[in-house]
Amino acid sequence: MIVDYQARKNEVLALADAVEVLIKDIKKSTTLSNGNEFIDLTGNVSTLLEDMRSKAERVKADRFTIIIAGESKSGKSTFINAYLGVELLPMDIKQCTSSIIEVKYGDKFSVKATYADGHQEEIVGEDAAREFLKKNAALDDAYRDIPVPTINSEILVKSGLRSRAKGRAICIAQHEVEELLKSEEIQDANIYRLPDYNERIKNYINVRKNQWEFIVTKIEVFFPFEDESLKGIEIIDSPGVCAHGGVSEITSEYIENADAIIFLKPISGQALESIHFNQFMKNSSVAKNKNALFLVLTRATSVTDSELRRLEEEAYKQFNMLDTSNILIVDSKAELYVKYLECVENIEEELRRLNAQGDLDDFVTTAYTETNGIFASKNTLSFIDVLRGKSRFNGVYNGLNTLGRKAHYLSLHSLLETIEAIYTKLLADFNSNISFLETKVEDPIALSHKIGETKKELEDIQNKMSRGVNQEAQYFIGSNGIIPCTAEKVENDFEQTVNTINADSKDAFNQLEKASFKTVEEFKNLTKTLQEEVINRFDKTLITLTDKQIISFEVLKPDFTEDTFKELLKSTKSKARKVESYESGVTFKETHTYSTYSQNKHFRSVKKNILNRLQTIKDDMMNILLDFVTLIQKRYIDELAKNAYKKKGELDKIVELKATSEELIEMIKRLSEFIKKLDMANRQVRNVKGGISKYVQ
């Protein structure tokens, strides 16, 4: 069994180590790098991992935890001392305080005390440790008849912690004390029907309230046991149960996690029937761990052998909810004598010494007389065997040893269950994440095509910005551009038209006026139509502006009206003169000159003036259109820049999506590989658990 257990233990711990390795590998291998995706598939099993590590430490330590509960005066301390073979705890009839006492192996005899306010104290050395236990492990005589554990936990400690959290001295509400006194638990605890019972409780509260923080809530006793079998054992001495067998919340936690629960009840001095024990069994923590429960009836030497047999049969019937092997009748003092006297060289001399001091129990004297009297052969072993028979502790050892072996396998089984739960949870999470990732994956090949198309679109926009806009502008304003050529043509057409007019005709000025106004109107219309053509061509060749309202068209306003023409005719007429001559005399002829109006000259003067004016109008139109084209260039460059920025964003997103998709595909692949590993590991755990199950049935 031991060899098999050690092999199984090493096998199970190796499986726990494998979990840790796999978890590290999972954390390393299941993180996406783009910052937007992070899969921590180990987060959902963090609680299970902590549970596994705790259970693994328990398996490594081979700890076996025994919690001792029982009625007051049931001899819990004596039982613990007898089991350990060392008088560690004070043995008297006083009830224990509200503190939990943990007894465990240590390199030296020491005590660590935890107080109500959380501070701790360590007491090192046998004398100091025993003195502390004597002072703190039992109550003063003045308070032995009141339920101090309940008063401490329900009134003093709770009120103290509540007041300290508010930063003030302890304040105990009077109604809380009155409710406590009226409670069924407190009233039933007055087993001696003391008339001043309530006053004693109030007095205890008043005395201890200003020292509430010094109430000891837990005592840890460390002792260097020589017996190797005791090094892995922890014994928990709990406060006595209340009148109805109830236990505190702290005690419930210990019970739930214990490997063995021992409930002590005196076999003599009261009815065997126990409402305490029946109520104790109804506690939810006890019910969860019922298979580990022992009922131990103490003080077996206080009744006769025949009475003992009768009480044993009655106990089996009375407490039939337990297996008979879990109902034991013992005498702790007898076991203490056995372990003490086994190591004494001269037993008779030691018995005489104890008798002289008045410390020798009658059952020891009787046992010695029966085995070493005048008619008996002096056989020390027979005397010890008689005492051992009276102690009846073999049942305790056998029961706990059997339970201990089973508890160790239960620990292995429990650890395997946690490991299996980790693998099962991870498998579920991995499958779930694969399904989720598959919905987010896009075809990388399709994305590659889309990246190429988007890059081409971006390059096209950039080309339009760098060359296209300028080319379109030159189409209009270059040396051979539409605007200068069109303006030149209008001007040339006008000049050709007016050159065909007969300057001497009656209708010459009228024709000139019509041609002039027609040309001015052409320039005005060209200003508008060319601006519109600029927009249309830029839209068609480059891009359509998203907001056309940002473009303002400028109108040509030439300073040329009918009045302007009339004034021009008038102002140039006076200068439109020509010199004419005539001769007088017959023999001696004399030439005479005179000035006269010349329509032809007048027409040419007006024509020239109009040509100059039209040149100015043409220049104004050109400036308007040049400014407009420059403005349009800027507008379209701005618009193209916005489109380029947007397209670059699209490209980045597609590239990122492709990278993410590729990474997701790789992640799905890695998760699938982990699923295989997890499934294989889980099957291995189940196989090992199946081999251990036979030990925990």
XYZ file of C-alpha atoms in Angstrom:
697
model
C 0.000 0.000 0.000
C 2.746 2.475 0.968
C 4.852 1.709 -2.115
C 1.778 1.921 -4.320
C 0.742 5.214 -2.696
C 4.182 6.779 -3.162
C 4.196 5.775 -6.834
C 0.693 7.149 -7.305
C 1.577 10.321 -5.410
C 4.601 10.982 -7.646
C 2.507 10.230 -10.724
C -0.242 12.679 -9.718
C 2.221 15.432 -8.757
C 3.893 14.980 -12.148
C 0.483 15.528 -13.771
C 0.060 18.742 -11.732
C 3.515 19.917 -12.861
C 2.499 19.167 -16.456
C -0.464 21.520 -16.038
C 1.868 24.352 -14.980
C 4.125 23.764 -18.003
C 1.143 23.676 -20.346
C -0.339 26.841 -18.835
C 2.943 28.727 -19.416
C 3.016 27.459 -22.989
C -0.589 28.532 -23.533
C 0.063 32.041 -22.192
C 3.099 32.378 -24.431
C 1.429 31.016 -27.541
C -2.083 32.476 -27.448
C -1.427 36.219 -27.507
C -2.165 38.210 -30.673
C 0.314 40.978 -31.461
C -1.815 43.704 -33.049
C -2.952 45.154 -29.749
C -6.650 44.868 -30.534
C -6.936 41.189 -29.845
C -5.761 39.421 -26.714
C -6.772 35.921 -25.787
C -5.968 34.939 -22.208
C -7.407 31.446 -22.143
C -5.891 30.780 -18.716
C -7.825 33.564 -16.983
C -10.964 31.459 -16.669
C -9.103 28.719 -14.801
C -7.157 30.937 -12.376
C -9.321 29.879 -9.427
C -8.977 26.222 -10.394
C -5.211 26.663 -10.714
C -4.983 28.123 -7.208
C -7.069 25.213 -5.941
C -4.803 22.747 -7.755
C -1.653 24.328 -6.304
C -3.115 24.274 -2.811
C -4.110 20.624 -3.176
C -0.693 19.755 -4.624
C 1.006 21.312 -1.598
C -1.298 19.293 0.624
C -0.379 16.105 -1.228
C 3.342 16.917 -0.980
C 3.056 17.521 2.760
C 0.949 14.390 3.304
C -1.059 16.408 5.812
C -3.878 14.753 7.727
C -6.157 17.213 9.502
C -8.244 16.120 12.477
C -10.745 18.516 14.006
C -11.881 17.882 17.566
C -15.322 19.123 18.553
C -17.554 18.264 21.441
C -19.565 19.208 24.447
C -18.057 21.168 27.295
C -16.237 18.997 29.851
C -15.893 16.206 27.304
C -12.115 16.114 27.742
C -11.002 17.433 24.353
C -7.585 18.598 25.576
C -6.980 15.294 27.385
C -7.956 13.343 24.260
C -5.583 15.408 22.090
C -2.727 14.986 24.564
C -3.378 11.230 24.772
C -3.407 10.850 20.983
C -0.173 12.816 20.624
C 1.453 11.250 23.674
C 2.493 14.693 24.928
C 0.803 16.917 27.493
C 0.627 19.979 25.302
C -2.735 21.474 26.197
C -3.898 22.305 29.730
C -6.231 19.569 30.971
C -9.004 20.673 33.290
C -12.765 20.918 33.236
C -12.832 24.506 32.069
C -14.327 25.221 28.703
C -12.053 26.507 25.983
C -12.064 30.140 24.868
C -13.411 31.266 21.500
C -10.042 30.595 19.930
C -9.264 27.817 17.506
C -6.191 25.815 18.597
C -4.095 24.242 15.842
C -1.508 21.656 16.869
C 1.087 20.786 14.239
C 4.681 19.695 13.790
C 7.439 22.287 14.198
C 11.208 22.340 14.613
C 10.787 23.699 18.144
C 8.103 24.067 20.776
C 6.464 27.439 20.102
C 3.096 29.140 19.982
C 1.745 31.724 17.552
C -1.306 33.632 18.757
C -3.668 35.618 16.542
C -5.778 38.246 18.282
C -9.178 39.704 17.484
C -7.742 42.840 15.852
C -5.503 40.766 13.584
C -2.128 41.276 15.281
C -0.016 38.216 16.060
C 2.413 37.177 18.777
C 4.987 34.383 18.755
C 5.984 32.645 21.989
C 9.120 30.499 21.753
C 10.440 28.047 24.335
C 8.733 25.258 26.275
C 8.202 27.139 29.552
C 6.876 30.295 27.879
C 4.699 28.297 25.498
C 3.149 26.195 28.269
C 2.536 29.274 30.390
C 0.796 31.022 27.486
C -1.392 27.974 26.820
C -2.267 27.666 30.494
C -3.315 31.292 30.561
C -5.107 31.504 27.210
C -6.358 28.011 26.288
C -8.943 27.916 29.090
C -11.193 30.378 30.868
C -10.913 31.913 34.294
C -13.085 30.275 36.922
C -15.214 33.430 37.149
C -16.509 32.934 33.595
C -16.633 29.163 33.242
C -20.449 29.037 33.542
C -21.268 31.476 30.734
C -20.914 30.915 26.940
C -17.775 32.995 26.484
C -17.023 31.789 22.916
C -20.398 33.038 21.663
C -20.145 36.315 23.612
C -16.665 36.968 22.258
C -17.470 36.268 18.614
C -20.971 37.762 18.457
C -20.568 40.873 20.643
C -17.017 41.858 21.565
C -15.089 41.028 18.384
C -17.776 42.170 15.931
C -18.399 45.419 17.820
C -14.670 46.057 18.173
C -13.928 45.573 14.478
C -16.948 47.670 13.485
C -15.915 50.532 15.769
C -12.273 50.398 14.660
C -13.360 50.653 11.014
C -15.100 53.922 11.946
C -11.998 55.153 13.784
C -13.489 55.264 17.254
C -13.397 53.403 20.551
C -15.509 50.272 20.887
C -19.217 50.977 21.079
C -21.590 48.123 21.955
C -25.264 48.758 21.256
C -27.429 47.895 24.232
C -30.084 46.314 22.020
C -27.479 43.876 20.638
C -26.675 42.701 24.179
C -30.361 42.337 24.999
C -30.992 40.360 21.791
C -28.063 38.086 22.656
C -29.408 37.459 26.173
C -32.851 36.602 24.791
C -31.505 34.223 22.157
C -32.330 30.550 22.507
C -28.662 29.606 22.211
C -27.605 31.766 25.176
C -30.562 30.809 27.354
C -30.046 27.088 26.740
C -26.381 27.477 27.672
C -27.438 28.283 31.272
C -27.262 24.612 32.186
C -26.901 25.354 35.913
C -29.903 27.731 35.896
C -27.897 30.481 37.556
C -30.133 33.292 38.812
C -27.479 35.925 38.015
C -26.639 34.404 34.618
C -27.523 37.515 32.564
C -25.662 39.782 34.973
C -22.544 37.614 34.687
C -22.675 37.971 30.905
C -23.092 41.738 31.126
C -20.256 41.945 33.635
C -17.988 39.907 31.353
C -18.808 42.231 28.428
C -18.080 45.345 30.512
C -14.796 43.926 31.796
C -13.521 42.737 28.411
C -14.918 45.338 26.004
C -11.999 47.759 26.312
C -9.570 44.893 25.804
C -11.454 43.238 22.964
C -8.438 43.376 20.670
C -6.545 41.074 23.067
C -9.113 38.293 22.746
C -7.244 35.351 21.250
C -9.053 34.012 18.185
C -6.500 31.421 17.053
C -3.587 29.620 18.716
C -1.081 27.643 16.654
C 0.996 25.178 18.683
C 4.180 23.832 17.071
C 5.894 20.815 18.627
C 8.865 18.663 17.483
C 7.171 15.245 17.598
C 9.657 12.365 17.536
C 7.080 9.980 16.123
C 7.394 10.271 12.316
C 3.728 9.382 11.887
C 2.713 12.595 13.691
C 4.722 14.982 11.517
C 2.054 15.222 8.832
C -0.873 15.441 11.251
C -2.618 18.667 12.210
C -5.102 18.632 15.057
C -7.655 21.402 15.360
C -9.146 21.939 18.806
C -12.350 23.893 18.207
C -14.372 25.877 20.736
C -17.034 23.775 22.433
C -20.360 23.467 20.670
C -23.222 25.548 21.986
C -26.229 24.203 23.822
C -27.795 22.859 20.635
C -24.603 21.567 19.049
C -24.095 24.572 16.761
C -20.661 25.677 15.624
C -19.193 29.015 14.563
C -18.589 30.000 10.953
C -14.827 29.625 11.451
C -15.252 26.128 12.899
C -17.484 25.212 9.925
C -14.672 26.072 7.513
C -12.266 23.817 9.415
C -14.826 21.002 9.492
C -15.430 21.194 5.752
C -11.707 20.864 4.990
C -10.884 18.259 7.669
C -9.800 14.712 6.881
C -11.333 13.435 10.127
C -13.904 14.926 12.499
C -14.033 13.667 16.068
C -16.964 14.624 18.266
C -16.371 13.953 21.955
C -19.087 13.217 24.492
C -18.663 11.910 28.047
C -20.131 8.432 28.439
C -21.018 9.011 32.059
C -22.682 11.713 34.125
C -25.517 12.381 31.665
C -27.894 10.638 29.294
C -26.255 8.909 26.368
C -28.725 10.555 24.006
C -27.247 13.818 22.706
C -29.152 16.642 21.077
C -25.732 18.285 20.751
C -24.386 15.565 18.487
C -27.589 15.217 16.453
C -27.643 18.960 15.825
C -23.926 18.914 15.102
C -24.519 16.360 12.335
C -27.080 18.654 10.712
C -24.438 21.345 10.184
C -23.916 21.694 6.434
C -20.126 21.410 6.725
C -20.438 18.202 8.776
C -22.987 16.804 6.326
C -20.550 17.347 3.432
C -17.862 15.394 5.273
C -20.034 12.843 7.088
C -17.900 9.833 6.139
C -14.997 11.306 8.095
C -17.040 11.723 11.309
C -16.283 9.757 14.496
C -18.333 9.854 17.694
C -15.950 9.251 20.584
C -17.464 8.580 24.021
C -14.896 9.439 26.675
C -14.171 8.409 30.293
C -14.615 4.688 29.741
C -12.994 3.888 33.120
C -15.716 5.757 34.966
C -18.171 2.876 34.437
C -17.974 -0.860 35.045
C -17.129 -3.302 32.289
C -20.706 -4.606 32.140
C -22.097 -1.073 32.066
C -19.578 -0.234 29.367
C -20.796 -3.102 27.196
C -24.410 -2.053 27.721
C -23.647 1.566 26.837
C -21.728 0.464 23.753
C -24.732 -1.490 22.441
C -27.004 1.417 23.268
C -24.671 3.834 21.428
C -24.780 1.675 18.289
C -28.586 1.834 18.349
C -28.826 5.470 19.432
C -26.388 6.748 16.796
C -27.242 4.357 13.980
C -26.628 7.106 11.392
C -22.934 6.216 11.816
C -21.117 3.000 11.018
C -20.321 1.102 14.238
C -16.607 1.369 13.420
C -16.985 5.137 13.713
C -18.441 4.960 17.238
C -15.642 4.547 19.766
C -15.511 4.422 23.562
C -12.161 5.484 25.025
C -10.466 6.720 28.116
C -7.931 9.440 27.360
C -6.347 9.383 30.801
C -5.693 5.648 30.517
C -3.931 6.232 27.189
C -1.855 9.015 28.738
C -0.775 6.591 31.477
C 0.108 3.965 28.843
C 2.339 6.324 26.861
C 3.923 7.755 29.981
C 4.549 4.510 31.876
C 5.865 2.712 28.779
C 8.927 4.928 29.038
C 9.359 4.608 32.832
C 12.100 2.265 34.046
C 10.669 1.481 37.510
C 6.899 1.565 37.153
C 6.105 0.548 40.745
C 8.308 3.285 42.149
C 6.666 5.863 39.863
C 3.196 4.687 40.827
C 4.088 5.036 44.515
C 5.327 8.579 43.839
C 2.149 9.544 41.999
C 0.005 7.968 44.701
C 1.869 9.890 47.397
C 1.138 13.108 45.527
C -2.519 12.178 45.186
C -2.236 12.152 41.383
C -2.852 8.416 40.820
C -6.233 7.405 39.442
C -8.038 4.445 41.005
C -8.290 2.496 37.728
C -4.476 2.532 37.480
C -4.117 1.172 40.992
C -6.663 -1.541 40.238
C -4.910 -2.520 37.016
C -1.556 -2.742 38.744
C -2.981 -4.812 41.619
C -4.574 -7.206 39.134
C -1.325 -7.740 37.277
C 1.355 -7.237 39.903
C -0.285 -8.201 43.225
C 0.788 -10.930 45.636
C -0.791 -13.672 43.535
C 0.238 -12.379 40.145
C 3.517 -12.786 38.330
C 5.341 -9.470 37.989
C 4.852 -8.778 34.311
C 5.215 -5.125 33.365
C 3.925 -5.742 29.854
C 0.735 -7.282 31.205
C 0.084 -4.172 33.312
C 0.591 -1.891 30.305
C -1.636 -4.146 28.209
C -4.396 -3.896 30.820
C -4.102 -0.107 30.799
C -4.114 -0.124 27.010
C -7.256 -2.216 27.076
C -8.886 0.307 29.391
C -7.855 3.204 27.116
C -9.391 1.438 24.057
C -7.344 3.835 21.870
C -6.515 1.091 19.383
C -9.906 1.777 17.810
C -8.949 5.436 17.436
C -5.591 4.610 15.871
C -6.993 1.967 13.557
C -9.911 4.151 12.489
C -7.737 7.210 11.853
C -5.018 5.169 10.140
C -7.559 3.634 7.791
C -9.135 7.018 7.198
C -5.672 8.541 6.844
C -4.700 6.134 4.083
C -8.014 6.771 2.427
C -7.638 10.526 2.987
C -4.298 10.518 1.204
C -5.850 8.780 -1.782
C -8.803 11.146 -1.535
C -6.332 14.027 -1.727
C -4.817 12.497 -4.851
C -8.285 11.918 -6.272
C -9.351 15.478 -5.413
C -6.207 16.890 -7.023
C -6.877 14.844 -10.167
C -10.476 16.084 -10.257
C -9.218 19.678 -10.178
C -6.671 18.953 -12.927
C -9.426 17.321 -14.984
C -11.662 20.354 -14.381
C -8.852 22.634 -15.626
C -8.408 20.597 -18.806
C -12.161 20.352 -19.381
C -12.590 24.107 -18.953
C -9.639 24.872 -21.225
C -10.940 22.493 -23.892
C -14.342 24.194 -23.807
C -12.753 27.655 -23.963
C -10.397 26.646 -26.777
C -13.226 25.221 -28.893
C -15.357 28.277 -28.184
C -12.531 30.637 -29.153
C -11.813 28.726 -32.346
C -15.470 29.117 -33.356
C -15.309 32.821 -32.514
C -12.032 33.399 -34.387
C -13.324 31.589 -37.455
C -16.129 34.168 -37.729
C -13.537 36.963 -37.801
C -11.167 35.452 -40.362
C -11.314 36.799 -43.936
C -9.732 35.166 -46.988
C -6.095 36.416 -47.120
C -5.979 35.892 -50.936
C -9.047 38.079 -51.466
C -7.561 40.637 -49.103
C -4.282 40.595 -51.108
C -6.238 41.443 -54.279
C -8.065 44.177 -52.418
C -4.772 45.586 -51.136
C -3.439 45.736 -54.714
C -6.572 47.494 -55.959
C -6.532 49.982 -53.104
C -2.835 50.725 -53.648
C -3.543 51.416 -57.323
C -6.412 53.736 -56.353
C -4.149 55.541 -53.902
C -1.396 55.903 -56.526
C -3.971 57.294 -58.971
C -5.054 59.899 -56.440
C -1.452 60.803 -55.689
C -0.693 61.104 -59.418
C -3.665 63.411 -59.854
C -2.373 65.529 -56.991
C 1.194 65.700 -58.270
C 0.584 65.895 -62.049
C -3.078 65.707 -62.959
C -4.183 68.950 -61.326
C -1.350 70.896 -62.941
C -2.015 69.347 -66.350
C -5.653 70.326 -66.204
C -4.709 73.853 -65.148
C -2.271 74.151 -68.069
C -5.026 72.954 -70.394
C -6.798 76.181 -69.527
C -4.074 78.713 -68.689
C -1.000 77.442 -70.522
C 0.517 79.383 -73.451
C -1.711 77.374 -75.756
C -4.474 77.008 -73.208
C -8.157 77.286 -73.832
C -8.500 80.612 -72.011
C -5.809 82.673 -73.796
C -6.617 81.122 -77.167
C -10.320 81.713 -76.824
C -9.768 85.294 -75.693
C -7.365 85.903 -78.559
C -9.860 84.476 -81.043
C -12.636 86.735 -79.791
C -10.353 89.721 -80.105
C -9.198 88.713 -83.599
C -12.761 88.032 -84.698
C -13.714 91.534 -83.593
C -10.808 93.077 -85.449
C -11.614 91.144 -88.616
C -15.247 92.161 -88.374
C -14.576 95.876 -87.959
C -11.924 95.791 -90.702
C -14.650 94.892 -93.198
C -16.745 97.917 -92.282
C -16.665 100.750 -94.802
C -15.499 103.623 -92.670
C -17.119 106.150 -94.991
C -20.493 104.523 -95.063
C -23.390 106.036 -93.294
C -23.844 102.933 -91.129
C -20.165 102.568 -90.200
C -20.466 103.758 -86.590
C -23.630 101.803 -86.055
C -21.935 98.616 -87.275
C -18.894 99.374 -85.127
C -21.088 99.842 -82.063
C -22.926 96.574 -82.617
C -19.703 94.647 -83.149
C -18.188 96.184 -80.003
C -21.110 95.313 -77.730
C -21.275 91.854 -79.220
C -17.611 91.278 -78.381
C -17.993 92.655 -74.841
C -20.919 90.312 -74.297
C -18.820 87.437 -75.615
C -16.120 88.221 -73.056
C -18.729 88.295 -70.278
C -20.221 84.981 -71.385
C -16.784 83.434 -71.791
C -15.916 84.380 -68.216
C -18.866 82.367 -66.961
C -18.723 79.465 -69.404
C -14.979 78.968 -69.038
C -15.302 78.884 -65.255
C -17.989 76.253 -65.576
C -15.892 74.358 -68.122
C -12.948 74.398 -65.692
C -15.123 72.815 -63.003
C -16.641 70.262 -65.359
C -13.289 69.218 -66.770
C -11.641 68.995 -63.303
C -14.636 66.950 -62.125
C -14.487 64.650 -65.120
C -10.725 64.177 -65.221
C -9.858 64.314 -61.518
C -12.667 63.938 -58.997
C -16.046 65.382 -58.218
C -15.943 67.849 -55.366
C -17.996 66.779 -52.384
C -19.063 70.363 -51.699
C -19.553 72.578 -54.763
C -20.784 75.431 -52.589
C -17.214 76.228 -51.608
C -16.585 77.533 -55.203
C -17.624 81.106 -55.953
C -17.829 82.230 -59.605
C -16.632 85.769 -60.437
C -18.578 87.846 -62.987
C -16.843 90.096 -65.548
C -18.147 93.682 -65.304
C -16.647 95.631 -68.242
C -16.872 99.416 -68.172
C -18.429 99.735 -71.639
C -21.972 100.990 -72.190
C -23.955 102.933 -74.812
C -23.065 106.116 -73.047
C -19.461 105.045 -73.156
C -19.710 104.663 -76.950
C -21.509 107.995 -77.368
C -18.935 109.751 -75.290
C -16.198 108.107 -77.282
C -17.773 109.282 -80.537
C -18.064 112.752 -79.172
C -14.569 112.973 -77.708
C -12.856 111.756 -80.867
C -14.931 113.700 -83.402
C -13.167 117.028 -82.874
C -9.878 115.419 -83.686
C -11.170 113.676 -86.748
C -10.263 116.497 -89.205
C -8.484 116.457 -92.531
C -6.888 119.266 -94.592
C -8.247 119.973 -98.010
C -7.016 122.521 -100.745
C -8.358 124.439 -103.675
C -6.795 126.800 -106.339
C -7.816 130.290 -107.238
C -6.791 132.596 -110.218
C -6.328 131.879 -113.815
C -2.869 132.929 -114.715
C -1.428 132.921 -111.282
C -2.997 130.079 -109.434
C -2.947 130.047 -105.666
C -3.532 126.979 -103.544
C -5.654 127.409 -100.465
C -6.065 124.795 -97.542
C -8.818 124.322 -95.059
C -9.761 121.814 -92.310
C -12.816 119.641 -92.652
C -14.435 116.657 -90.733
C -13.231 113.214 -91.809
C -15.586 110.318 -91.045
C -12.956 107.853 -92.080
C -10.471 109.321 -89.652
C -13.123 109.540 -86.972
C -14.015 105.867 -87.532
C -10.395 104.756 -87.299
C -9.916 106.737 -84.089
C -13.009 105.202 -82.468
C -12.024 101.751 -83.695
C -8.543 102.071 -82.223
C -9.959 103.282 -78.899
C -12.406 100.409 -78.773
C -9.653 97.931 -79.561
C -7.694 99.283 -76.595
C -10.732 99.051 -74.364
C -11.437 95.482 -75.510
C -7.818 94.598 -74.745
C -8.371 95.791 -71.172
C -11.617 93.842 -70.935
C -9.852 90.787 -72.292
C -7.063 91.196 -69.718
C -9.651 91.516 -66.937
C -11.305 88.334 -68.140
C -7.945 86.578 -68.285
C -7.067 87.645 -64.733
C -10.414 86.500 -63.424
C -10.017 83.127 -65.106
C -6.386 82.718 -64.069
C -7.298 83.435 -60.435
C -10.228 81.057 -60.703
C -8.092 78.232 -62.092
C -5.522 78.790 -59.327
C -8.293 78.624 -56.728
C -9.712 75.486 -58.327
C -6.274 73.869 -58.313
C -6.056 74.378 -54.548
C -9.602 73.169 -53.964
C -9.039 69.971 -55.923
C -5.644 69.328 -54.351
C -7.292 69.664 -50.918
C -10.073 67.312 -51.965
C -7.633 64.810 -53.430
C -5.532 65.013 -50.268
C -8.604 64.131 -48.202
C -9.350 61.237 -50.512
C -5.737 60.102 -50.368
C -5.815 60.194 -46.564
C -9.067 58.262 -46.534
C -7.781 55.764 -49.074
C -4.561 55.351 -47.083
C -6.704 54.614 -44.023
C -8.631 52.031 -46.021
C -5.389 50.479 -47.215
C -3.981 50.364 -43.671
C -7.132 48.702 -42.402
C -7.079 46.091 -45.149
C -3.375 45.427 -44.547
C -4.067 45.188 -40.811
C -7.066 42.956 -41.452
C -4.936 40.699 -43.652
C -2.222 40.534 -40.987
C -4.855 39.874 -38.330
C -6.543 37.225 -40.448
C -3.224 35.515 -41.067
C -2.483 35.702 -37.346
C -5.969 34.441 -36.511
C -5.463 31.518 -38.881
C -2.153 30.812 -37.139
C -3.892 31.201 -33.762
C -6.622 28.740 -34.789
C -3.892 26.349 -35.832
C -2.101 26.738 -32.476
C -5.348 26.359 -30.535
C -6.155 23.212 -32.479
C -2.728 21.820 -31.579
C -3.344 22.678 -27.912
C -6.711 20.948 -28.063
C -4.919 17.748 -29.079
C -2.456 18.167 -26.192
C -5.232 18.971 -23.714
C -7.337 16.048 -24.834
C -4.403 13.662 -24.535
C -3.456 15.039 -21.101
C -7.070 14.830 -19.929
C -7.303 11.170 -20.989
C -4.121 10.457 -19.036
C -5.604 12.134 -15.941
C -8.783 10.069 -16.264
C -6.792 6.866 -16.548
C -4.796 7.649 -13.395
C -7.949 8.739 -11.570
C -9.606 5.477 -12.509
C -6.706 3.559 -10.928
C -7.026 5.555 -7.700
C -10.822 5.352 -7.479
C -10.672 1.838 -6.000
C -8.981 3.273 -2.895
C -11.612 5.954 -2.265
C -14.806 3.910 -2.650
